[in-house]
C-alpha cells in the first residue's frame, strides 16, 4: 500500500498570481538550499504555463533575491528538437531566464537521437550529483499537467511510466508523432519538493480527476514523492471543478 500522500493546493486568481507564487517558492527554496548545502538544484517544466514564472525570475524583485551562482537548472523533459527550435523547452527557458542569470543549466541535448540524448542526460545528472549512489534528489521540481494526465513527458500508456532504473528515458509520443526525453518517476519521486503549475479552464477536468478523483492511474497521479507531499499551484479556472 502506497504511503499516504499529502496534497497541498493553493488557488491563485490568475496565471500572473500563480506565477508570482511559484517565483516566491523558487526564491525561498533556493535560499534554504544554498544556505545549507551551497547549492540548489531545480528542474523546470516545459510547455507554456511556466513561461511567466521564468520571466519573473529573470527580473526584479526576484532576480536579485536568488544567489544564481549556486543554482543548477535541470529540465523535467525536452522535445527532441535543437535548442533553437520553437518547440524547445530549453530554448524558451533560455530566452526568458537562463541567458539572463549566471545559473548553470543542464540541457537535454534534443538535437541528438532520442536514446543518445536520454543517456547523455542521465550521465549529466549523475555527474552533477557527483555520481552519488542511488537516485539523485533534486531540491525542487516544477511539473505541468496535460489534459490527458501526462506530466513532464510521462505520457499515458508509455513504457516510461514503468521505468525504475534509468533516470531519464526517451519516449515516442504517438499522439504527437514526436520523440521526447523525460526524467523518470524515480527521479521525480526522490525530489525534496514537487510543485505542479496548472492554469486554465481546459485543465479543470483533469485537475479534478488527478487530485479528487478515484486513482485513475494518470501519470501525474504516480508522482508520489518520498517526502510525502505535492503542492498544486492552480489558478481559479483550473481549480474550478474542485
Ligand atoms: C512539455 C511539458 C509538459 C507540459 C504539459 C502542460 O514539454 O510540454 O513538460 O508536461 O508541462 O503538457 O503544458 P502547458 O503548460 O503548455 O499546458
Coordinates of N, CA and C and ligand atoms in Angstrom, one line a residue:
X1 N 0.9 -1.2 0.0 CA 0.0 0.0 0.0 C 0.9 1.2 0.0
X2 N 0.6 2.1 -1.0 CA 1.5 3.3 -1.1 C 1.3 4.2 0.2
X3 N 2.3 4.8 0.6 CA 2.2 5.7 1.8 C 1.3 6.9 1.4
X4 N 0.5 7.4 2.4 CA -0.4 8.5 2.1 C 0.3 9.7 1.6
X5 N -0.2 10.3 0.6 CA 0.4 11.5 0.0 C -0.4 12.7 0.4
X6 N 0.3 13.7 1.0 CA -0.4 15.0 1.3 C -0.4 15.8 0.1
X7 N -1.6 16.2 -0.3 CA -1.8 17.1 -1.5 C -2.1 18.5 -1.0
X8 N -1.2 19.4 -1.1 CA -1.5 20.8 -0.8 C -1.9 21.5 -2.0
X9 N -2.9 22.3 -1.9 CA -3.5 23.1 -3.0 C -3.5 24.5 -2.7
X10 N -3.0 25.3 -3.6 CA -3.1 26.8 -3.5 C -3.7 27.3 -4.8
X11 N -4.8 28.0 -4.6 CA -5.5 28.6 -5.8 C -5.3 30.1 -5.8
X12 N -4.7 30.5 -7.0 CA -4.5 31.9 -7.2 C -5.6 32.4 -8.2
X13 N -5.7 33.7 -8.2 CA -6.8 34.3 -9.0 C -6.6 34.1 -10.5
X14 N -5.3 34.1 -10.9 CA -5.0 34.0 -12.3 C -3.5 33.5 -12.5
X15 N -3.1 33.4 -13.8 CA -1.8 32.9 -14.1 C -0.7 33.8 -13.5
X16 N -0.9 35.1 -13.5 CA 0.1 36.0 -13.0 C 0.3 35.8 -11.6
X17 N -0.7 35.7 -10.8 CA -0.5 35.5 -9.3 C 0.0 34.1 -9.1
X18 N -0.4 33.1 -9.9 CA 0.2 31.7 -9.7 C 1.7 31.8 -10.0
X19 N 2.1 32.5 -11.0 CA 3.5 32.6 -11.3 C 4.3 33.3 -10.3
X20 N 3.7 34.3 -9.7 CA 4.3 35.1 -8.6 C 4.5 34.1 -7.4
X21 N 3.6 33.3 -7.1 CA 3.7 32.4 -6.0 C 4.8 31.3 -6.3
X22 N 4.8 30.9 -7.5 CA 5.8 29.9 -7.9 C 7.2 30.5 -7.8
X23 N 7.3 31.8 -8.2 CA 8.6 32.5 -8.1 C 9.1 32.7 -6.6
X24 N 8.1 32.9 -5.7 CA 8.4 33.0 -4.3 C 9.0 31.7 -3.8
X25 N 8.4 30.6 -4.2 CA 8.8 29.3 -3.8 C 10.3 29.1 -4.3
X26 N 10.5 29.5 -5.5 CA 11.9 29.3 -6.0 C 12.9 30.1 -5.2
X27 N 12.5 31.3 -4.8 CA 13.4 32.1 -4.0 C 13.6 31.5 -2.6
X28 N 12.6 31.1 -2.0 CA 12.7 30.5 -0.6 C 13.5 29.2 -0.7
X29 N 13.1 28.3 -1.6 CA 13.8 27.0 -1.7 C 15.3 27.2 -2.0
X30 N 15.6 28.1 -2.9 CA 17.0 28.3 -3.3 C 17.8 28.8 -2.1
X31 N 17.1 29.8 -1.4 CA 17.8 30.4 -0.2 C 18.1 29.3 0.8
X32 N 17.2 28.5 1.1 CA 17.4 27.4 2.1 C 18.5 26.4 1.7
X33 N 18.4 26.0 0.4 CA 19.3 25.0 -0.1 C 20.8 25.5 -0.1
X34 N 20.9 26.8 -0.6 CA 22.2 27.3 -0.8 C 22.8 27.6 0.6
X35 N 22.0 28.1 1.5 CA 22.5 28.3 2.9 C 22.9 27.0 3.5
X36 N 22.2 25.9 3.3 CA 22.5 24.7 4.0 C 23.5 23.8 3.2
X37 N 23.5 23.9 1.9 CA 24.5 23.0 1.2 C 25.2 23.6 0.0
X38 N 25.1 24.9 0.0 CA 25.9 25.7 -1.0 C 25.4 25.5 -2.5
X39 N 24.4 24.7 -2.6 CA 23.8 24.6 -4.0 C 22.3 24.4 -4.0
X40 N 21.7 24.6 -5.1 CA 20.3 24.4 -5.3 C 20.0 23.9 -6.7
X41 N 19.4 22.7 -6.7 CA 19.2 22.0 -8.0 C 17.7 21.9 -8.2
X42 N 17.3 22.6 -9.3 CA 15.9 22.6 -9.6 C 15.6 22.2 -11.1
X43 N 14.5 21.5 -11.3 CA 14.1 21.2 -12.6 C 12.9 22.0 -13.1
X44 N 13.1 22.6 -14.2 CA 12.0 23.4 -14.8 C 11.0 22.6 -15.6
X45 N 9.8 22.9 -15.7 CA 8.8 22.2 -16.5 C 8.8 22.9 -17.9
X46 N 8.2 22.2 -18.8 CA 8.1 22.8 -20.2 C 6.7 23.3 -20.5
X47 N 6.5 23.4 -21.8 CA 5.2 23.9 -22.2 C 5.0 25.4 -22.0
X48 N 3.8 25.9 -22.0 CA 3.5 27.3 -21.9 C 3.3 27.9 -20.5
X49 N 2.8 27.1 -19.6 CA 2.5 27.6 -18.3 C 3.6 28.3 -17.5
X50 N 4.8 27.7 -17.6 CA 5.9 28.3 -16.8 C 6.6 29.5 -17.4
X51 N 6.2 29.9 -18.6 CA 6.9 31.0 -19.3 C 6.9 32.3 -18.4
X52 N 5.8 32.6 -17.8 CA 5.7 33.8 -17.0 C 6.6 33.7 -15.7
X53 N 6.6 32.5 -15.1 CA 7.5 32.2 -14.0 C 8.9 32.5 -14.4
X54 N 9.3 32.0 -15.5 CA 10.7 32.2 -15.9 C 11.0 33.7 -16.1
X55 N 10.1 34.4 -16.7 CA 10.3 35.8 -16.9 C 10.4 36.6 -15.6
X56 N 9.6 36.2 -14.7 CA 9.6 36.8 -13.3 C 10.9 36.6 -12.6
X57 N 11.4 35.3 -12.7 CA 12.7 35.0 -12.0 C 13.9 35.8 -12.6
X58 N 13.8 36.2 -13.9 CA 14.9 36.9 -14.6 C 14.8 38.4 -14.3
X59 N 13.7 38.8 -13.6 CA 13.5 40.3 -13.4 C 13.4 40.6 -12.0
X60 N 13.5 41.9 -11.7 CA 13.3 42.3 -10.3 C 11.9 42.3 -9.9
X61 N 11.6 42.0 -8.6 CA 12.5 41.8 -7.5 C 13.1 40.4 -7.3
X62 N 12.7 39.5 -8.1 CA 13.1 38.1 -7.9 C 14.6 37.9 -8.2
X63 N 15.0 38.5 -9.3 CA 16.4 38.2 -9.8 C 17.4 38.3 -8.7
X64 N 17.3 39.5 -8.0 CA 18.4 39.7 -7.1 C 18.2 39.0 -5.7
X65 N 17.0 38.3 -5.6 CA 16.8 37.6 -4.4 C 17.3 36.1 -4.5
X66 N 17.8 35.8 -5.6 CA 18.4 34.4 -5.8 C 19.9 34.5 -6.0
X67 N 20.6 33.6 -5.3 CA 22.1 33.6 -5.5 C 22.3 32.6 -6.6
X68 N 22.3 33.2 -7.8 CA 22.2 32.3 -9.0 C 23.5 31.5 -9.2
X69 N 24.6 32.0 -8.6 CA 25.9 31.2 -8.8 C 25.8 29.9 -8.1
X70 N 24.9 29.7 -7.2 CA 24.7 28.4 -6.6 C 23.6 27.5 -7.2
X71 N 23.0 28.1 -8.2 CA 21.8 27.4 -8.8 C 22.2 26.5 -10.0
X72 N 21.7 25.3 -10.0 CA 21.8 24.4 -11.2 C 20.4 24.1 -11.7
X73 N 20.2 24.4 -12.9 CA 18.9 24.2 -13.5 C 18.9 22.9 -14.4
X74 N 17.9 22.1 -14.2 CA 17.7 20.9 -15.0 C 16.3 21.1 -15.7
X75 N 16.0 20.1 -16.5 CA 14.7 20.1 -17.2 C 14.0 18.8 -16.9
X76 N 12.7 18.9 -16.6 CA 11.9 17.7 -16.4 C 11.7 16.9 -17.7
X77 N 11.7 17.6 -18.8 CA 11.7 16.9 -20.1 C 12.0 17.9 -21.2
X78 N 12.2 17.3 -22.4 CA 12.5 18.1 -23.6 C 12.0 17.5 -24.8
X79 N 11.6 18.3 -25.7 CA 11.2 17.8 -27.0 C 12.5 17.5 -27.8
X80 N 12.5 16.4 -28.6 CA 13.7 16.1 -29.4 C 13.9 17.0 -30.6
X81 N 14.2 18.2 -30.3 CA 14.5 19.2 -31.3 C 15.7 20.0 -30.9
X82 N 16.4 20.7 -31.8 CA 17.5 21.5 -31.4 C 17.1 22.7 -30.5
X83 N 18.0 23.2 -29.8 CA 17.7 24.3 -28.8 C 17.1 25.5 -29.4
X84 N 17.4 25.8 -30.7 CA 16.8 27.0 -31.3 C 15.5 26.8 -31.9
X85 N 15.0 25.5 -31.8 CA 13.6 25.2 -32.4 C 12.6 25.8 -31.5
X86 N 11.5 26.2 -32.2 CA 10.4 26.9 -31.4 C 9.8 26.1 -30.3
X87 N 9.9 24.7 -30.5 CA 9.3 23.8 -29.5 C 10.2 23.5 -28.3
X88 N 11.5 23.9 -28.4 CA 12.4 23.5 -27.4 C 12.1 24.1 -26.0
X89 N 12.0 23.3 -25.0 CA 11.8 23.8 -23.7 C 13.0 24.6 -23.2
X90 N 14.2 24.0 -23.5 CA 15.4 24.8 -23.2 C 15.4 26.1 -23.9
X91 N 15.1 26.1 -25.2 CA 15.1 27.4 -25.9 C 14.2 28.4 -25.3
X92 N 13.1 28.0 -24.9 CA 12.1 29.0 -24.2 C 12.7 29.5 -22.9
X93 N 13.2 28.5 -22.1 CA 13.7 28.9 -20.8 C 15.0 29.7 -20.9
X94 N 15.8 29.4 -21.9 CA 17.0 30.2 -22.1 C 16.7 31.6 -22.5
X95 N 15.7 31.8 -23.4 CA 15.4 33.1 -23.8 C 14.8 34.0 -22.6
X96 N 14.0 33.4 -21.9 CA 13.3 34.1 -20.8 C 14.1 34.2 -19.5
X97 N 15.0 33.3 -19.2 CA 15.7 33.2 -17.9 C 17.1 32.9 -18.0
X98 N 17.5 31.8 -18.6 CA 18.8 31.2 -18.4 C 19.9 32.1 -19.0
X99 N 19.6 32.8 -20.1 CA 20.5 33.7 -20.7 C 20.7 35.0 -20.0
X100 N 19.9 35.1 -18.9 CA 19.9 36.4 -18.2 C 20.4 36.3 -16.8
X101 N 20.7 35.1 -16.3 CA 21.2 34.9 -15.0 C 22.4 33.9 -15.0
X102 N 23.3 34.0 -14.0 CA 24.5 33.1 -14.1 C 24.3 31.8 -13.4
X103 N 23.2 31.2 -13.7 CA 22.9 29.8 -13.2 C 23.6 28.8 -14.2
X104 N 23.8 27.6 -13.7 CA 24.4 26.6 -14.6 C 23.2 25.8 -15.1
X105 N 23.1 25.6 -16.4 CA 22.0 24.8 -17.0 C 22.5 23.5 -17.5
X106 N 21.7 22.5 -17.2 CA 22.0 21.1 -17.7 C 20.9 20.8 -18.7
X107 N 21.3 21.0 -20.0 CA 20.4 20.9 -21.1 C 20.3 19.5 -21.6
X108 N 19.1 19.1 -21.9 CA 18.8 17.8 -22.6 C 19.2 18.1 -24.1
X109 N 20.1 17.3 -24.6 CA 20.6 17.6 -26.0 C 19.5 17.1 -27.0
X110 N 18.5 17.9 -27.2 CA 17.4 17.5 -28.0 C 17.7 17.2 -29.5
X111 N 18.9 17.8 -29.9 CA 19.3 17.6 -31.3 C 19.9 16.2 -31.6
X112 N 20.2 15.5 -30.5 CA 20.7 14.1 -30.7 C 19.6 13.1 -30.9
X113 N 20.0 11.9 -31.4 CA 19.0 10.9 -31.4 C 18.4 10.6 -30.0
X114 N 17.1 10.4 -29.9 CA 16.5 10.3 -28.6 C 17.1 9.5 -27.5
X115 N 17.5 8.3 -27.9 CA 18.1 7.4 -26.9 C 19.5 8.0 -26.4
X116 N 20.2 8.5 -27.4 CA 21.5 9.1 -27.0 C 21.3 10.3 -26.1
X117 N 20.3 11.1 -26.4 CA 20.0 12.3 -25.6 C 19.7 11.9 -24.2
X118 N 18.9 10.8 -24.1 CA 18.4 10.4 -22.7 C 19.6 9.8 -22.0
X119 N 20.5 9.1 -22.6 CA 21.7 8.5 -21.9 C 22.6 9.6 -21.5
X120 N 22.8 10.6 -22.4 CA 23.7 11.7 -22.1 C 23.2 12.5 -20.9
X121 N 21.8 12.7 -20.9 CA 21.2 13.5 -19.8 C 21.4 12.8 -18.5
X122 N 21.2 11.5 -18.5 CA 21.3 10.7 -17.3 C 22.7 10.9 -16.8
X123 N 23.7 10.8 -17.7 CA 25.1 10.9 -17.3 C 25.4 12.3 -16.7
X124 N 24.7 13.3 -17.3 CA 24.9 14.7 -16.9 C 24.3 14.9 -15.5
X125 N 23.1 14.3 -15.3 CA 22.5 14.4 -14.0 C 23.4 13.7 -12.9
X126 N 23.8 12.5 -13.2 CA 24.6 11.8 -12.2 C 25.9 12.6 -11.9
X127 N 26.5 13.2 -13.0 CA 27.8 13.9 -12.8 C 27.5 15.1 -11.9
X128 N 26.4 15.8 -12.1 CA 26.0 17.0 -11.4 C 25.9 16.7 -9.9
X129 N 25.5 15.4 -9.6 CA 25.3 15.0 -8.2 C 26.6 14.2 -7.7
X130 N 27.7 14.3 -8.5 CA 28.9 13.7 -8.0 C 28.9 12.2 -8.0
X131 N 28.0 11.7 -8.9 CA 27.9 10.2 -9.1 C 27.5 9.6 -7.7
X132 N 26.8 10.3 -6.9 CA 26.3 9.8 -5.6 C 25.5 8.5 -5.9
X133 N 25.6 7.6 -5.0 CA 24.8 6.3 -5.2 C 23.3 6.6 -5.1
X134 N 22.6 5.8 -5.8 CA 21.1 5.9 -5.7 C 20.5 6.9 -6.7
X135 N 19.3 7.3 -6.4 CA 18.6 8.3 -7.2 C 18.9 9.7 -6.7
X136 N 19.4 10.6 -7.6 CA 19.6 12.0 -7.1 C 18.3 12.6 -6.7
X137 N 18.5 13.5 -5.6 CA 17.3 14.2 -5.1 C 17.4 15.6 -5.4
X138 N 16.6 16.0 -6.4 CA 16.5 17.4 -6.8 C 15.8 18.2 -5.6
X139 N 16.2 19.4 -5.5 CA 15.7 20.2 -4.4 C 14.2 20.7 -4.7
X140 N 14.0 21.0 -6.0 CA 12.7 21.5 -6.4 C 12.4 21.0 -7.8
X141 N 11.2 20.5 -8.0 CA 10.8 20.1 -9.4 C 9.5 20.8 -9.7
X142 N 9.5 21.6 -10.7 CA 8.2 22.1 -11.2 C 7.7 21.1 -12.3
X143 N 6.4 20.9 -12.3 CA 5.8 20.0 -13.2 C 4.5 20.7 -13.8
X144 N 4.2 20.3 -15.1 CA 3.0 20.8 -15.7 C 2.0 19.6 -15.7
X145 N 0.9 19.8 -16.2 CA -0.1 18.7 -16.3 C -0.8 18.9 -17.7
X146 N -0.8 17.8 -18.5 CA -1.5 17.8 -19.7 C -3.0 17.3 -19.5
X147 N -3.8 17.6 -20.5 CA -5.2 17.3 -20.3 C -5.5 15.8 -20.3
X148 N -4.5 15.0 -20.7 CA -4.6 13.6 -20.7 C -3.9 13.0 -19.4
X149 N -3.5 13.9 -18.5 CA -2.9 13.5 -17.3 C -1.4 13.2 -17.3
X150 N -0.8 13.6 -18.5 CA 0.7 13.4 -18.5 C 1.3 14.5 -17.7
X151 N 2.6 14.2 -17.3 CA 3.4 15.3 -16.7 C 4.8 15.0 -17.1
X152 N 5.6 16.1 -17.2 CA 6.9 16.0 -17.9 C 6.6 15.4 -19.2
X153 N 7.3 14.4 -19.6 CA 6.9 13.7 -20.9 C 6.5 12.2 -20.5
X154 N 6.0 12.1 -19.3 CA 5.4 10.8 -18.9 C 4.0 10.7 -19.4
X155 N 3.8 10.1 -20.6 CA 2.5 10.1 -21.2 C 1.8 8.8 -20.9
X156 N 0.5 8.8 -20.8 CA -0.3 7.6 -20.6 C 0.1 6.5 -21.6
X157 N 0.2 5.3 -21.1 CA 0.4 4.1 -21.9 C 1.9 3.9 -22.4
X158 N 2.8 4.8 -22.0 CA 4.2 4.6 -22.4 C 5.0 3.8 -21.4
X159 N 6.0 3.2 -22.0 CA 6.9 2.3 -21.1 C 7.6 3.2 -20.1
X160 N 7.7 4.5 -20.4 CA 8.5 5.4 -19.5 C 7.9 5.3 -18.1
X161 N 6.6 5.0 -18.0 CA 5.9 5.0 -16.7 C 6.4 3.9 -15.8
X162 N 6.9 2.8 -16.5 CA 7.4 1.6 -15.7 C 8.8 1.6 -15.4
X163 N 9.5 2.6 -15.9 CA 11.0 2.7 -15.7 C 11.4 2.9 -14.2
X164 N 12.2 1.9 -13.7 CA 12.6 2.0 -12.3 C 14.1 2.2 -12.1
X165 N 14.8 2.0 -13.2 CA 16.3 2.1 -13.0 C 16.9 3.4 -13.6
X166 N 16.5 3.7 -14.9 CA 17.1 4.8 -15.6 C 16.5 6.1 -15.0
X167 N 17.4 7.2 -15.0 CA 17.0 8.5 -14.5 C 16.2 9.3 -15.6
X168 N 16.5 9.0 -16.9 CA 15.9 9.7 -18.0 C 15.7 8.7 -19.1
X169 N 14.6 8.8 -19.8 CA 14.4 7.9 -20.9 C 13.8 8.7 -22.1
X170 N 13.9 8.0 -23.3 CA 13.4 8.5 -24.5 C 11.9 8.0 -24.6
X171 N 11.1 8.8 -25.1 CA 9.6 8.4 -25.2 C 9.1 8.8 -26.6
X172 N 8.5 7.9 -27.3 CA 7.8 8.2 -28.5 C 6.4 8.5 -28.2
X173 N 5.9 9.7 -28.5 CA 4.5 10.1 -28.1 C 3.6 9.9 -29.4
X174 N 2.9 8.8 -29.5 CA 2.1 8.5 -30.7 C 1.3 9.7 -31.1
X175 N 0.5 10.2 -30.1 CA -0.5 11.3 -30.4 C 0.2 12.5 -31.0
X176 N 1.4 12.8 -30.6 CA 2.2 13.9 -31.1 C 3.1 13.6 -32.3
X177 N 3.2 12.3 -32.5 CA 4.1 11.8 -33.6 C 5.5 12.4 -33.4
X178 N 6.0 12.4 -32.1 CA 7.3 13.0 -31.9 C 7.9 12.3 -30.7
X179 N 9.2 12.5 -30.6 CA 10.1 11.9 -29.6 C 10.3 13.0 -28.5
X180 N 10.4 12.5 -27.3 CA 10.7 13.4 -26.1 C 11.7 12.7 -25.3
X181 N 12.4 13.4 -24.4 CA 13.2 12.8 -23.3 C 12.6 13.3 -22.0
X182 N 12.5 12.5 -21.0 CA 11.9 12.8 -19.8 C 12.6 12.3 -18.6
X183 N 12.6 13.0 -17.5 CA 13.0 12.4 -16.2 C 12.0 11.3 -15.9
X184 N 12.4 10.3 -15.2 CA 11.5 9.2 -14.8 C 10.9 9.4 -13.4
X185 N 10.0 8.5 -13.1 CA 9.3 8.7 -11.8 C 10.2 8.5 -10.6
X186 N 11.2 7.6 -10.7 CA 12.1 7.5 -9.5 C 12.8 8.9 -9.2
X187 N 13.1 9.7 -10.2 CA 13.7 11.0 -10.0 C 12.7 12.0 -9.5
X188 N 11.5 12.0 -10.1 CA 10.5 12.9 -9.6 C 10.1 12.6 -8.2
X189 N 10.1 11.3 -7.9 CA 9.6 10.9 -6.5 C 10.7 11.0 -5.5
X190 N 12.0 11.3 -5.9 CA 13.1 11.5 -5.0 C 13.3 13.0 -4.7
X191 N 12.5 13.8 -5.4 CA 12.7 15.3 -5.2 C 12.2 15.7 -3.8
X192 N 12.9 16.7 -3.3 CA 12.5 17.2 -2.0 C 11.2 18.0 -2.0
X193 N 11.0 18.7 -3.1 CA 9.7 19.4 -3.2 C 9.3 19.3 -4.7
X194 N 8.0 19.0 -4.9 CA 7.4 18.9 -6.2 C 6.2 19.9 -6.2
X195 N 6.2 20.7 -7.3 CA 5.2 21.8 -7.4 C 4.6 21.7 -8.8
X196 N 3.3 21.4 -8.9 CA 2.6 21.4 -10.2 C 2.1 22.8 -10.4
X197 N 2.3 23.3 -11.6 CA 1.8 24.6 -12.1 C 0.7 24.3 -13.1
X198 N -0.5 24.6 -12.8 CA -1.6 24.3 -13.8 C -2.6 25.5 -13.9
X199 N -2.8 25.9 -15.1 CA -3.6 27.1 -15.4 C -4.6 26.9 -16.5
X200 N -5.8 27.5 -16.3 CA -6.7 27.5 -17.4 C -7.9 26.5 -17.3
X201 N -9.0 26.9 -17.8 CA -10.3 26.1 -17.6 C -10.1 24.7 -18.3
X202 N -9.3 24.7 -19.4 CA -9.1 23.4 -20.1 C -8.5 22.3 -19.3
X203 N -7.9 22.7 -18.2 CA -7.3 21.7 -17.3 C -8.2 21.3 -16.1
X204 N -9.3 22.0 -16.0 CA -10.2 21.8 -14.8 C -10.6 20.3 -14.6
X205 N -11.0 19.7 -15.7 CA -11.4 18.3 -15.6 C -10.3 17.3 -15.1
X206 N -9.1 17.5 -15.8 CA -8.0 16.6 -15.4 C -7.5 16.9 -14.0
X207 N -7.5 18.2 -13.6 CA -7.1 18.5 -12.3 C -8.1 17.8 -11.2
X208 N -9.4 17.9 -11.5 CA -10.3 17.2 -10.6 C -10.0 15.7 -10.6
X209 N -9.8 15.1 -11.7 CA -9.6 13.7 -11.8 C -8.4 13.3 -11.0
X210 N -7.3 14.1 -11.2 CA -6.0 13.7 -10.6 C -6.0 13.9 -9.1
X211 N -6.6 15.1 -8.7 CA -6.5 15.5 -7.3 C -7.6 14.8 -6.5
X212 N -8.9 14.8 -7.1 CA -10.0 14.5 -6.3 C -10.7 13.2 -6.8
X213 N -10.3 12.7 -8.0 CA -11.0 11.5 -8.5 C -10.4 10.2 -7.9
X214 N -11.1 9.1 -8.2 CA -10.5 7.8 -7.9 C -9.2 7.7 -8.6
X215 N -8.3 6.8 -8.1 CA -7.0 6.7 -8.7 C -7.1 6.3 -10.2
X216 N -7.1 7.2 -11.1 CA -7.3 6.9 -12.5 C -6.0 6.4 -13.2
X217 N -5.0 6.3 -12.4 CA -3.7 5.8 -13.0 C -3.1 6.8 -13.9
X218 N -3.5 8.0 -13.8 CA -2.8 9.0 -14.7 C -1.3 9.1 -14.3
X219 N -0.5 9.4 -15.3 CA 0.9 9.6 -14.9 C 1.1 10.6 -13.8
X220 N 0.4 11.7 -13.8 CA 0.6 12.7 -12.8 C 0.2 12.2 -11.4
X221 N -0.7 11.2 -11.4 CA -1.1 10.6 -10.1 C 0.0 9.7 -9.5
X222 N 1.0 9.3 -10.4 CA 2.1 8.4 -10.0 C 3.2 9.2 -9.3
X223 N 3.1 10.6 -9.4 CA 4.1 11.4 -8.7 C 3.8 11.4 -7.2
X224 N 4.5 10.6 -6.5 CA 4.3 10.5 -5.0 C 5.6 10.6 -4.3
X225 N 6.1 11.8 -4.1 CA 7.4 12.0 -3.6 C 7.6 11.3 -2.2
X226 N 8.8 10.8 -2.0 CA 9.0 10.1 -0.7 C 8.9 11.2 0.4
X227 N 9.1 12.4 0.1 CA 8.9 13.5 1.1 C 7.5 13.6 1.6
X228 N 6.6 12.9 0.8 CA 5.2 12.8 1.4 C 4.2 13.8 0.9
X229 N 4.7 14.8 0.1 CA 3.7 15.8 -0.3 C 3.9 16.4 -1.7
X230 N 2.9 16.9 -2.2 CA 2.9 17.6 -3.5 C 2.2 18.9 -3.4
X231 N 2.7 19.9 -4.0 CA 2.0 21.2 -3.9 C 1.4 21.5 -5.3
X232 N 0.1 21.8 -5.4 CA -0.5 22.1 -6.6 C -0.8 23.7 -6.6
X233 N -0.1 24.4 -7.5 CA -0.4 25.8 -7.7 C -1.4 25.9 -8.9
X234 N -2.6 26.3 -8.6 CA -3.6 26.3 -9.6 C -4.1 27.8 -9.7
X235 N -4.6 28.1 -10.9 CA -5.4 29.4 -10.9 C -6.8 29.0 -10.8
X236 N -7.7 30.0 -10.6 CA -9.1 29.8 -10.3 C -9.7 28.9 -11.4
X237 N -9.4 29.2 -12.6 CA -10.0 28.4 -13.8 C -9.6 27.0 -13.7
X238 N -8.4 26.7 -13.4 CA -8.0 25.2 -13.4 C -8.6 24.5 -12.2
X239 N -8.9 25.3 -11.1 CA -9.4 24.7 -9.9 C -10.9 24.7 -9.9
X240 N -11.6 25.2 -11.0 CA -13.0 25.5 -10.9 C -13.9 24.3 -10.7
X241 N -13.4 23.0 -10.9 CA -14.2 21.9 -10.7 C -13.9 21.1 -9.4
X242 N -13.0 21.7 -8.6 CA -12.6 21.0 -7.3 C -13.7 21.3 -6.3
Ligands
LIG1 C1 6.1 19.8 -22.2 C2 5.9 19.6 -20.8 C3 4.5 19.1 -20.5 C4 3.7 20.3 -20.1 C5 2.2 20.0 -20.1 C6 1.4 21.3 -19.9 O1 7.3 19.6 -22.6 O2 5.2 20.1 -22.9 O3 6.8 19.4 -20.0 O4 4.4 18.1 -19.5 O5 4.1 20.7 -18.8 O6 1.9 19.4 -21.3 O7 1.8 22.1 -21.0 P1 1.1 23.6 -21.0 O8 1.8 24.4 -19.9 O9 1.6 24.2 -22.3 O10 -0.3 23.5 -20.9

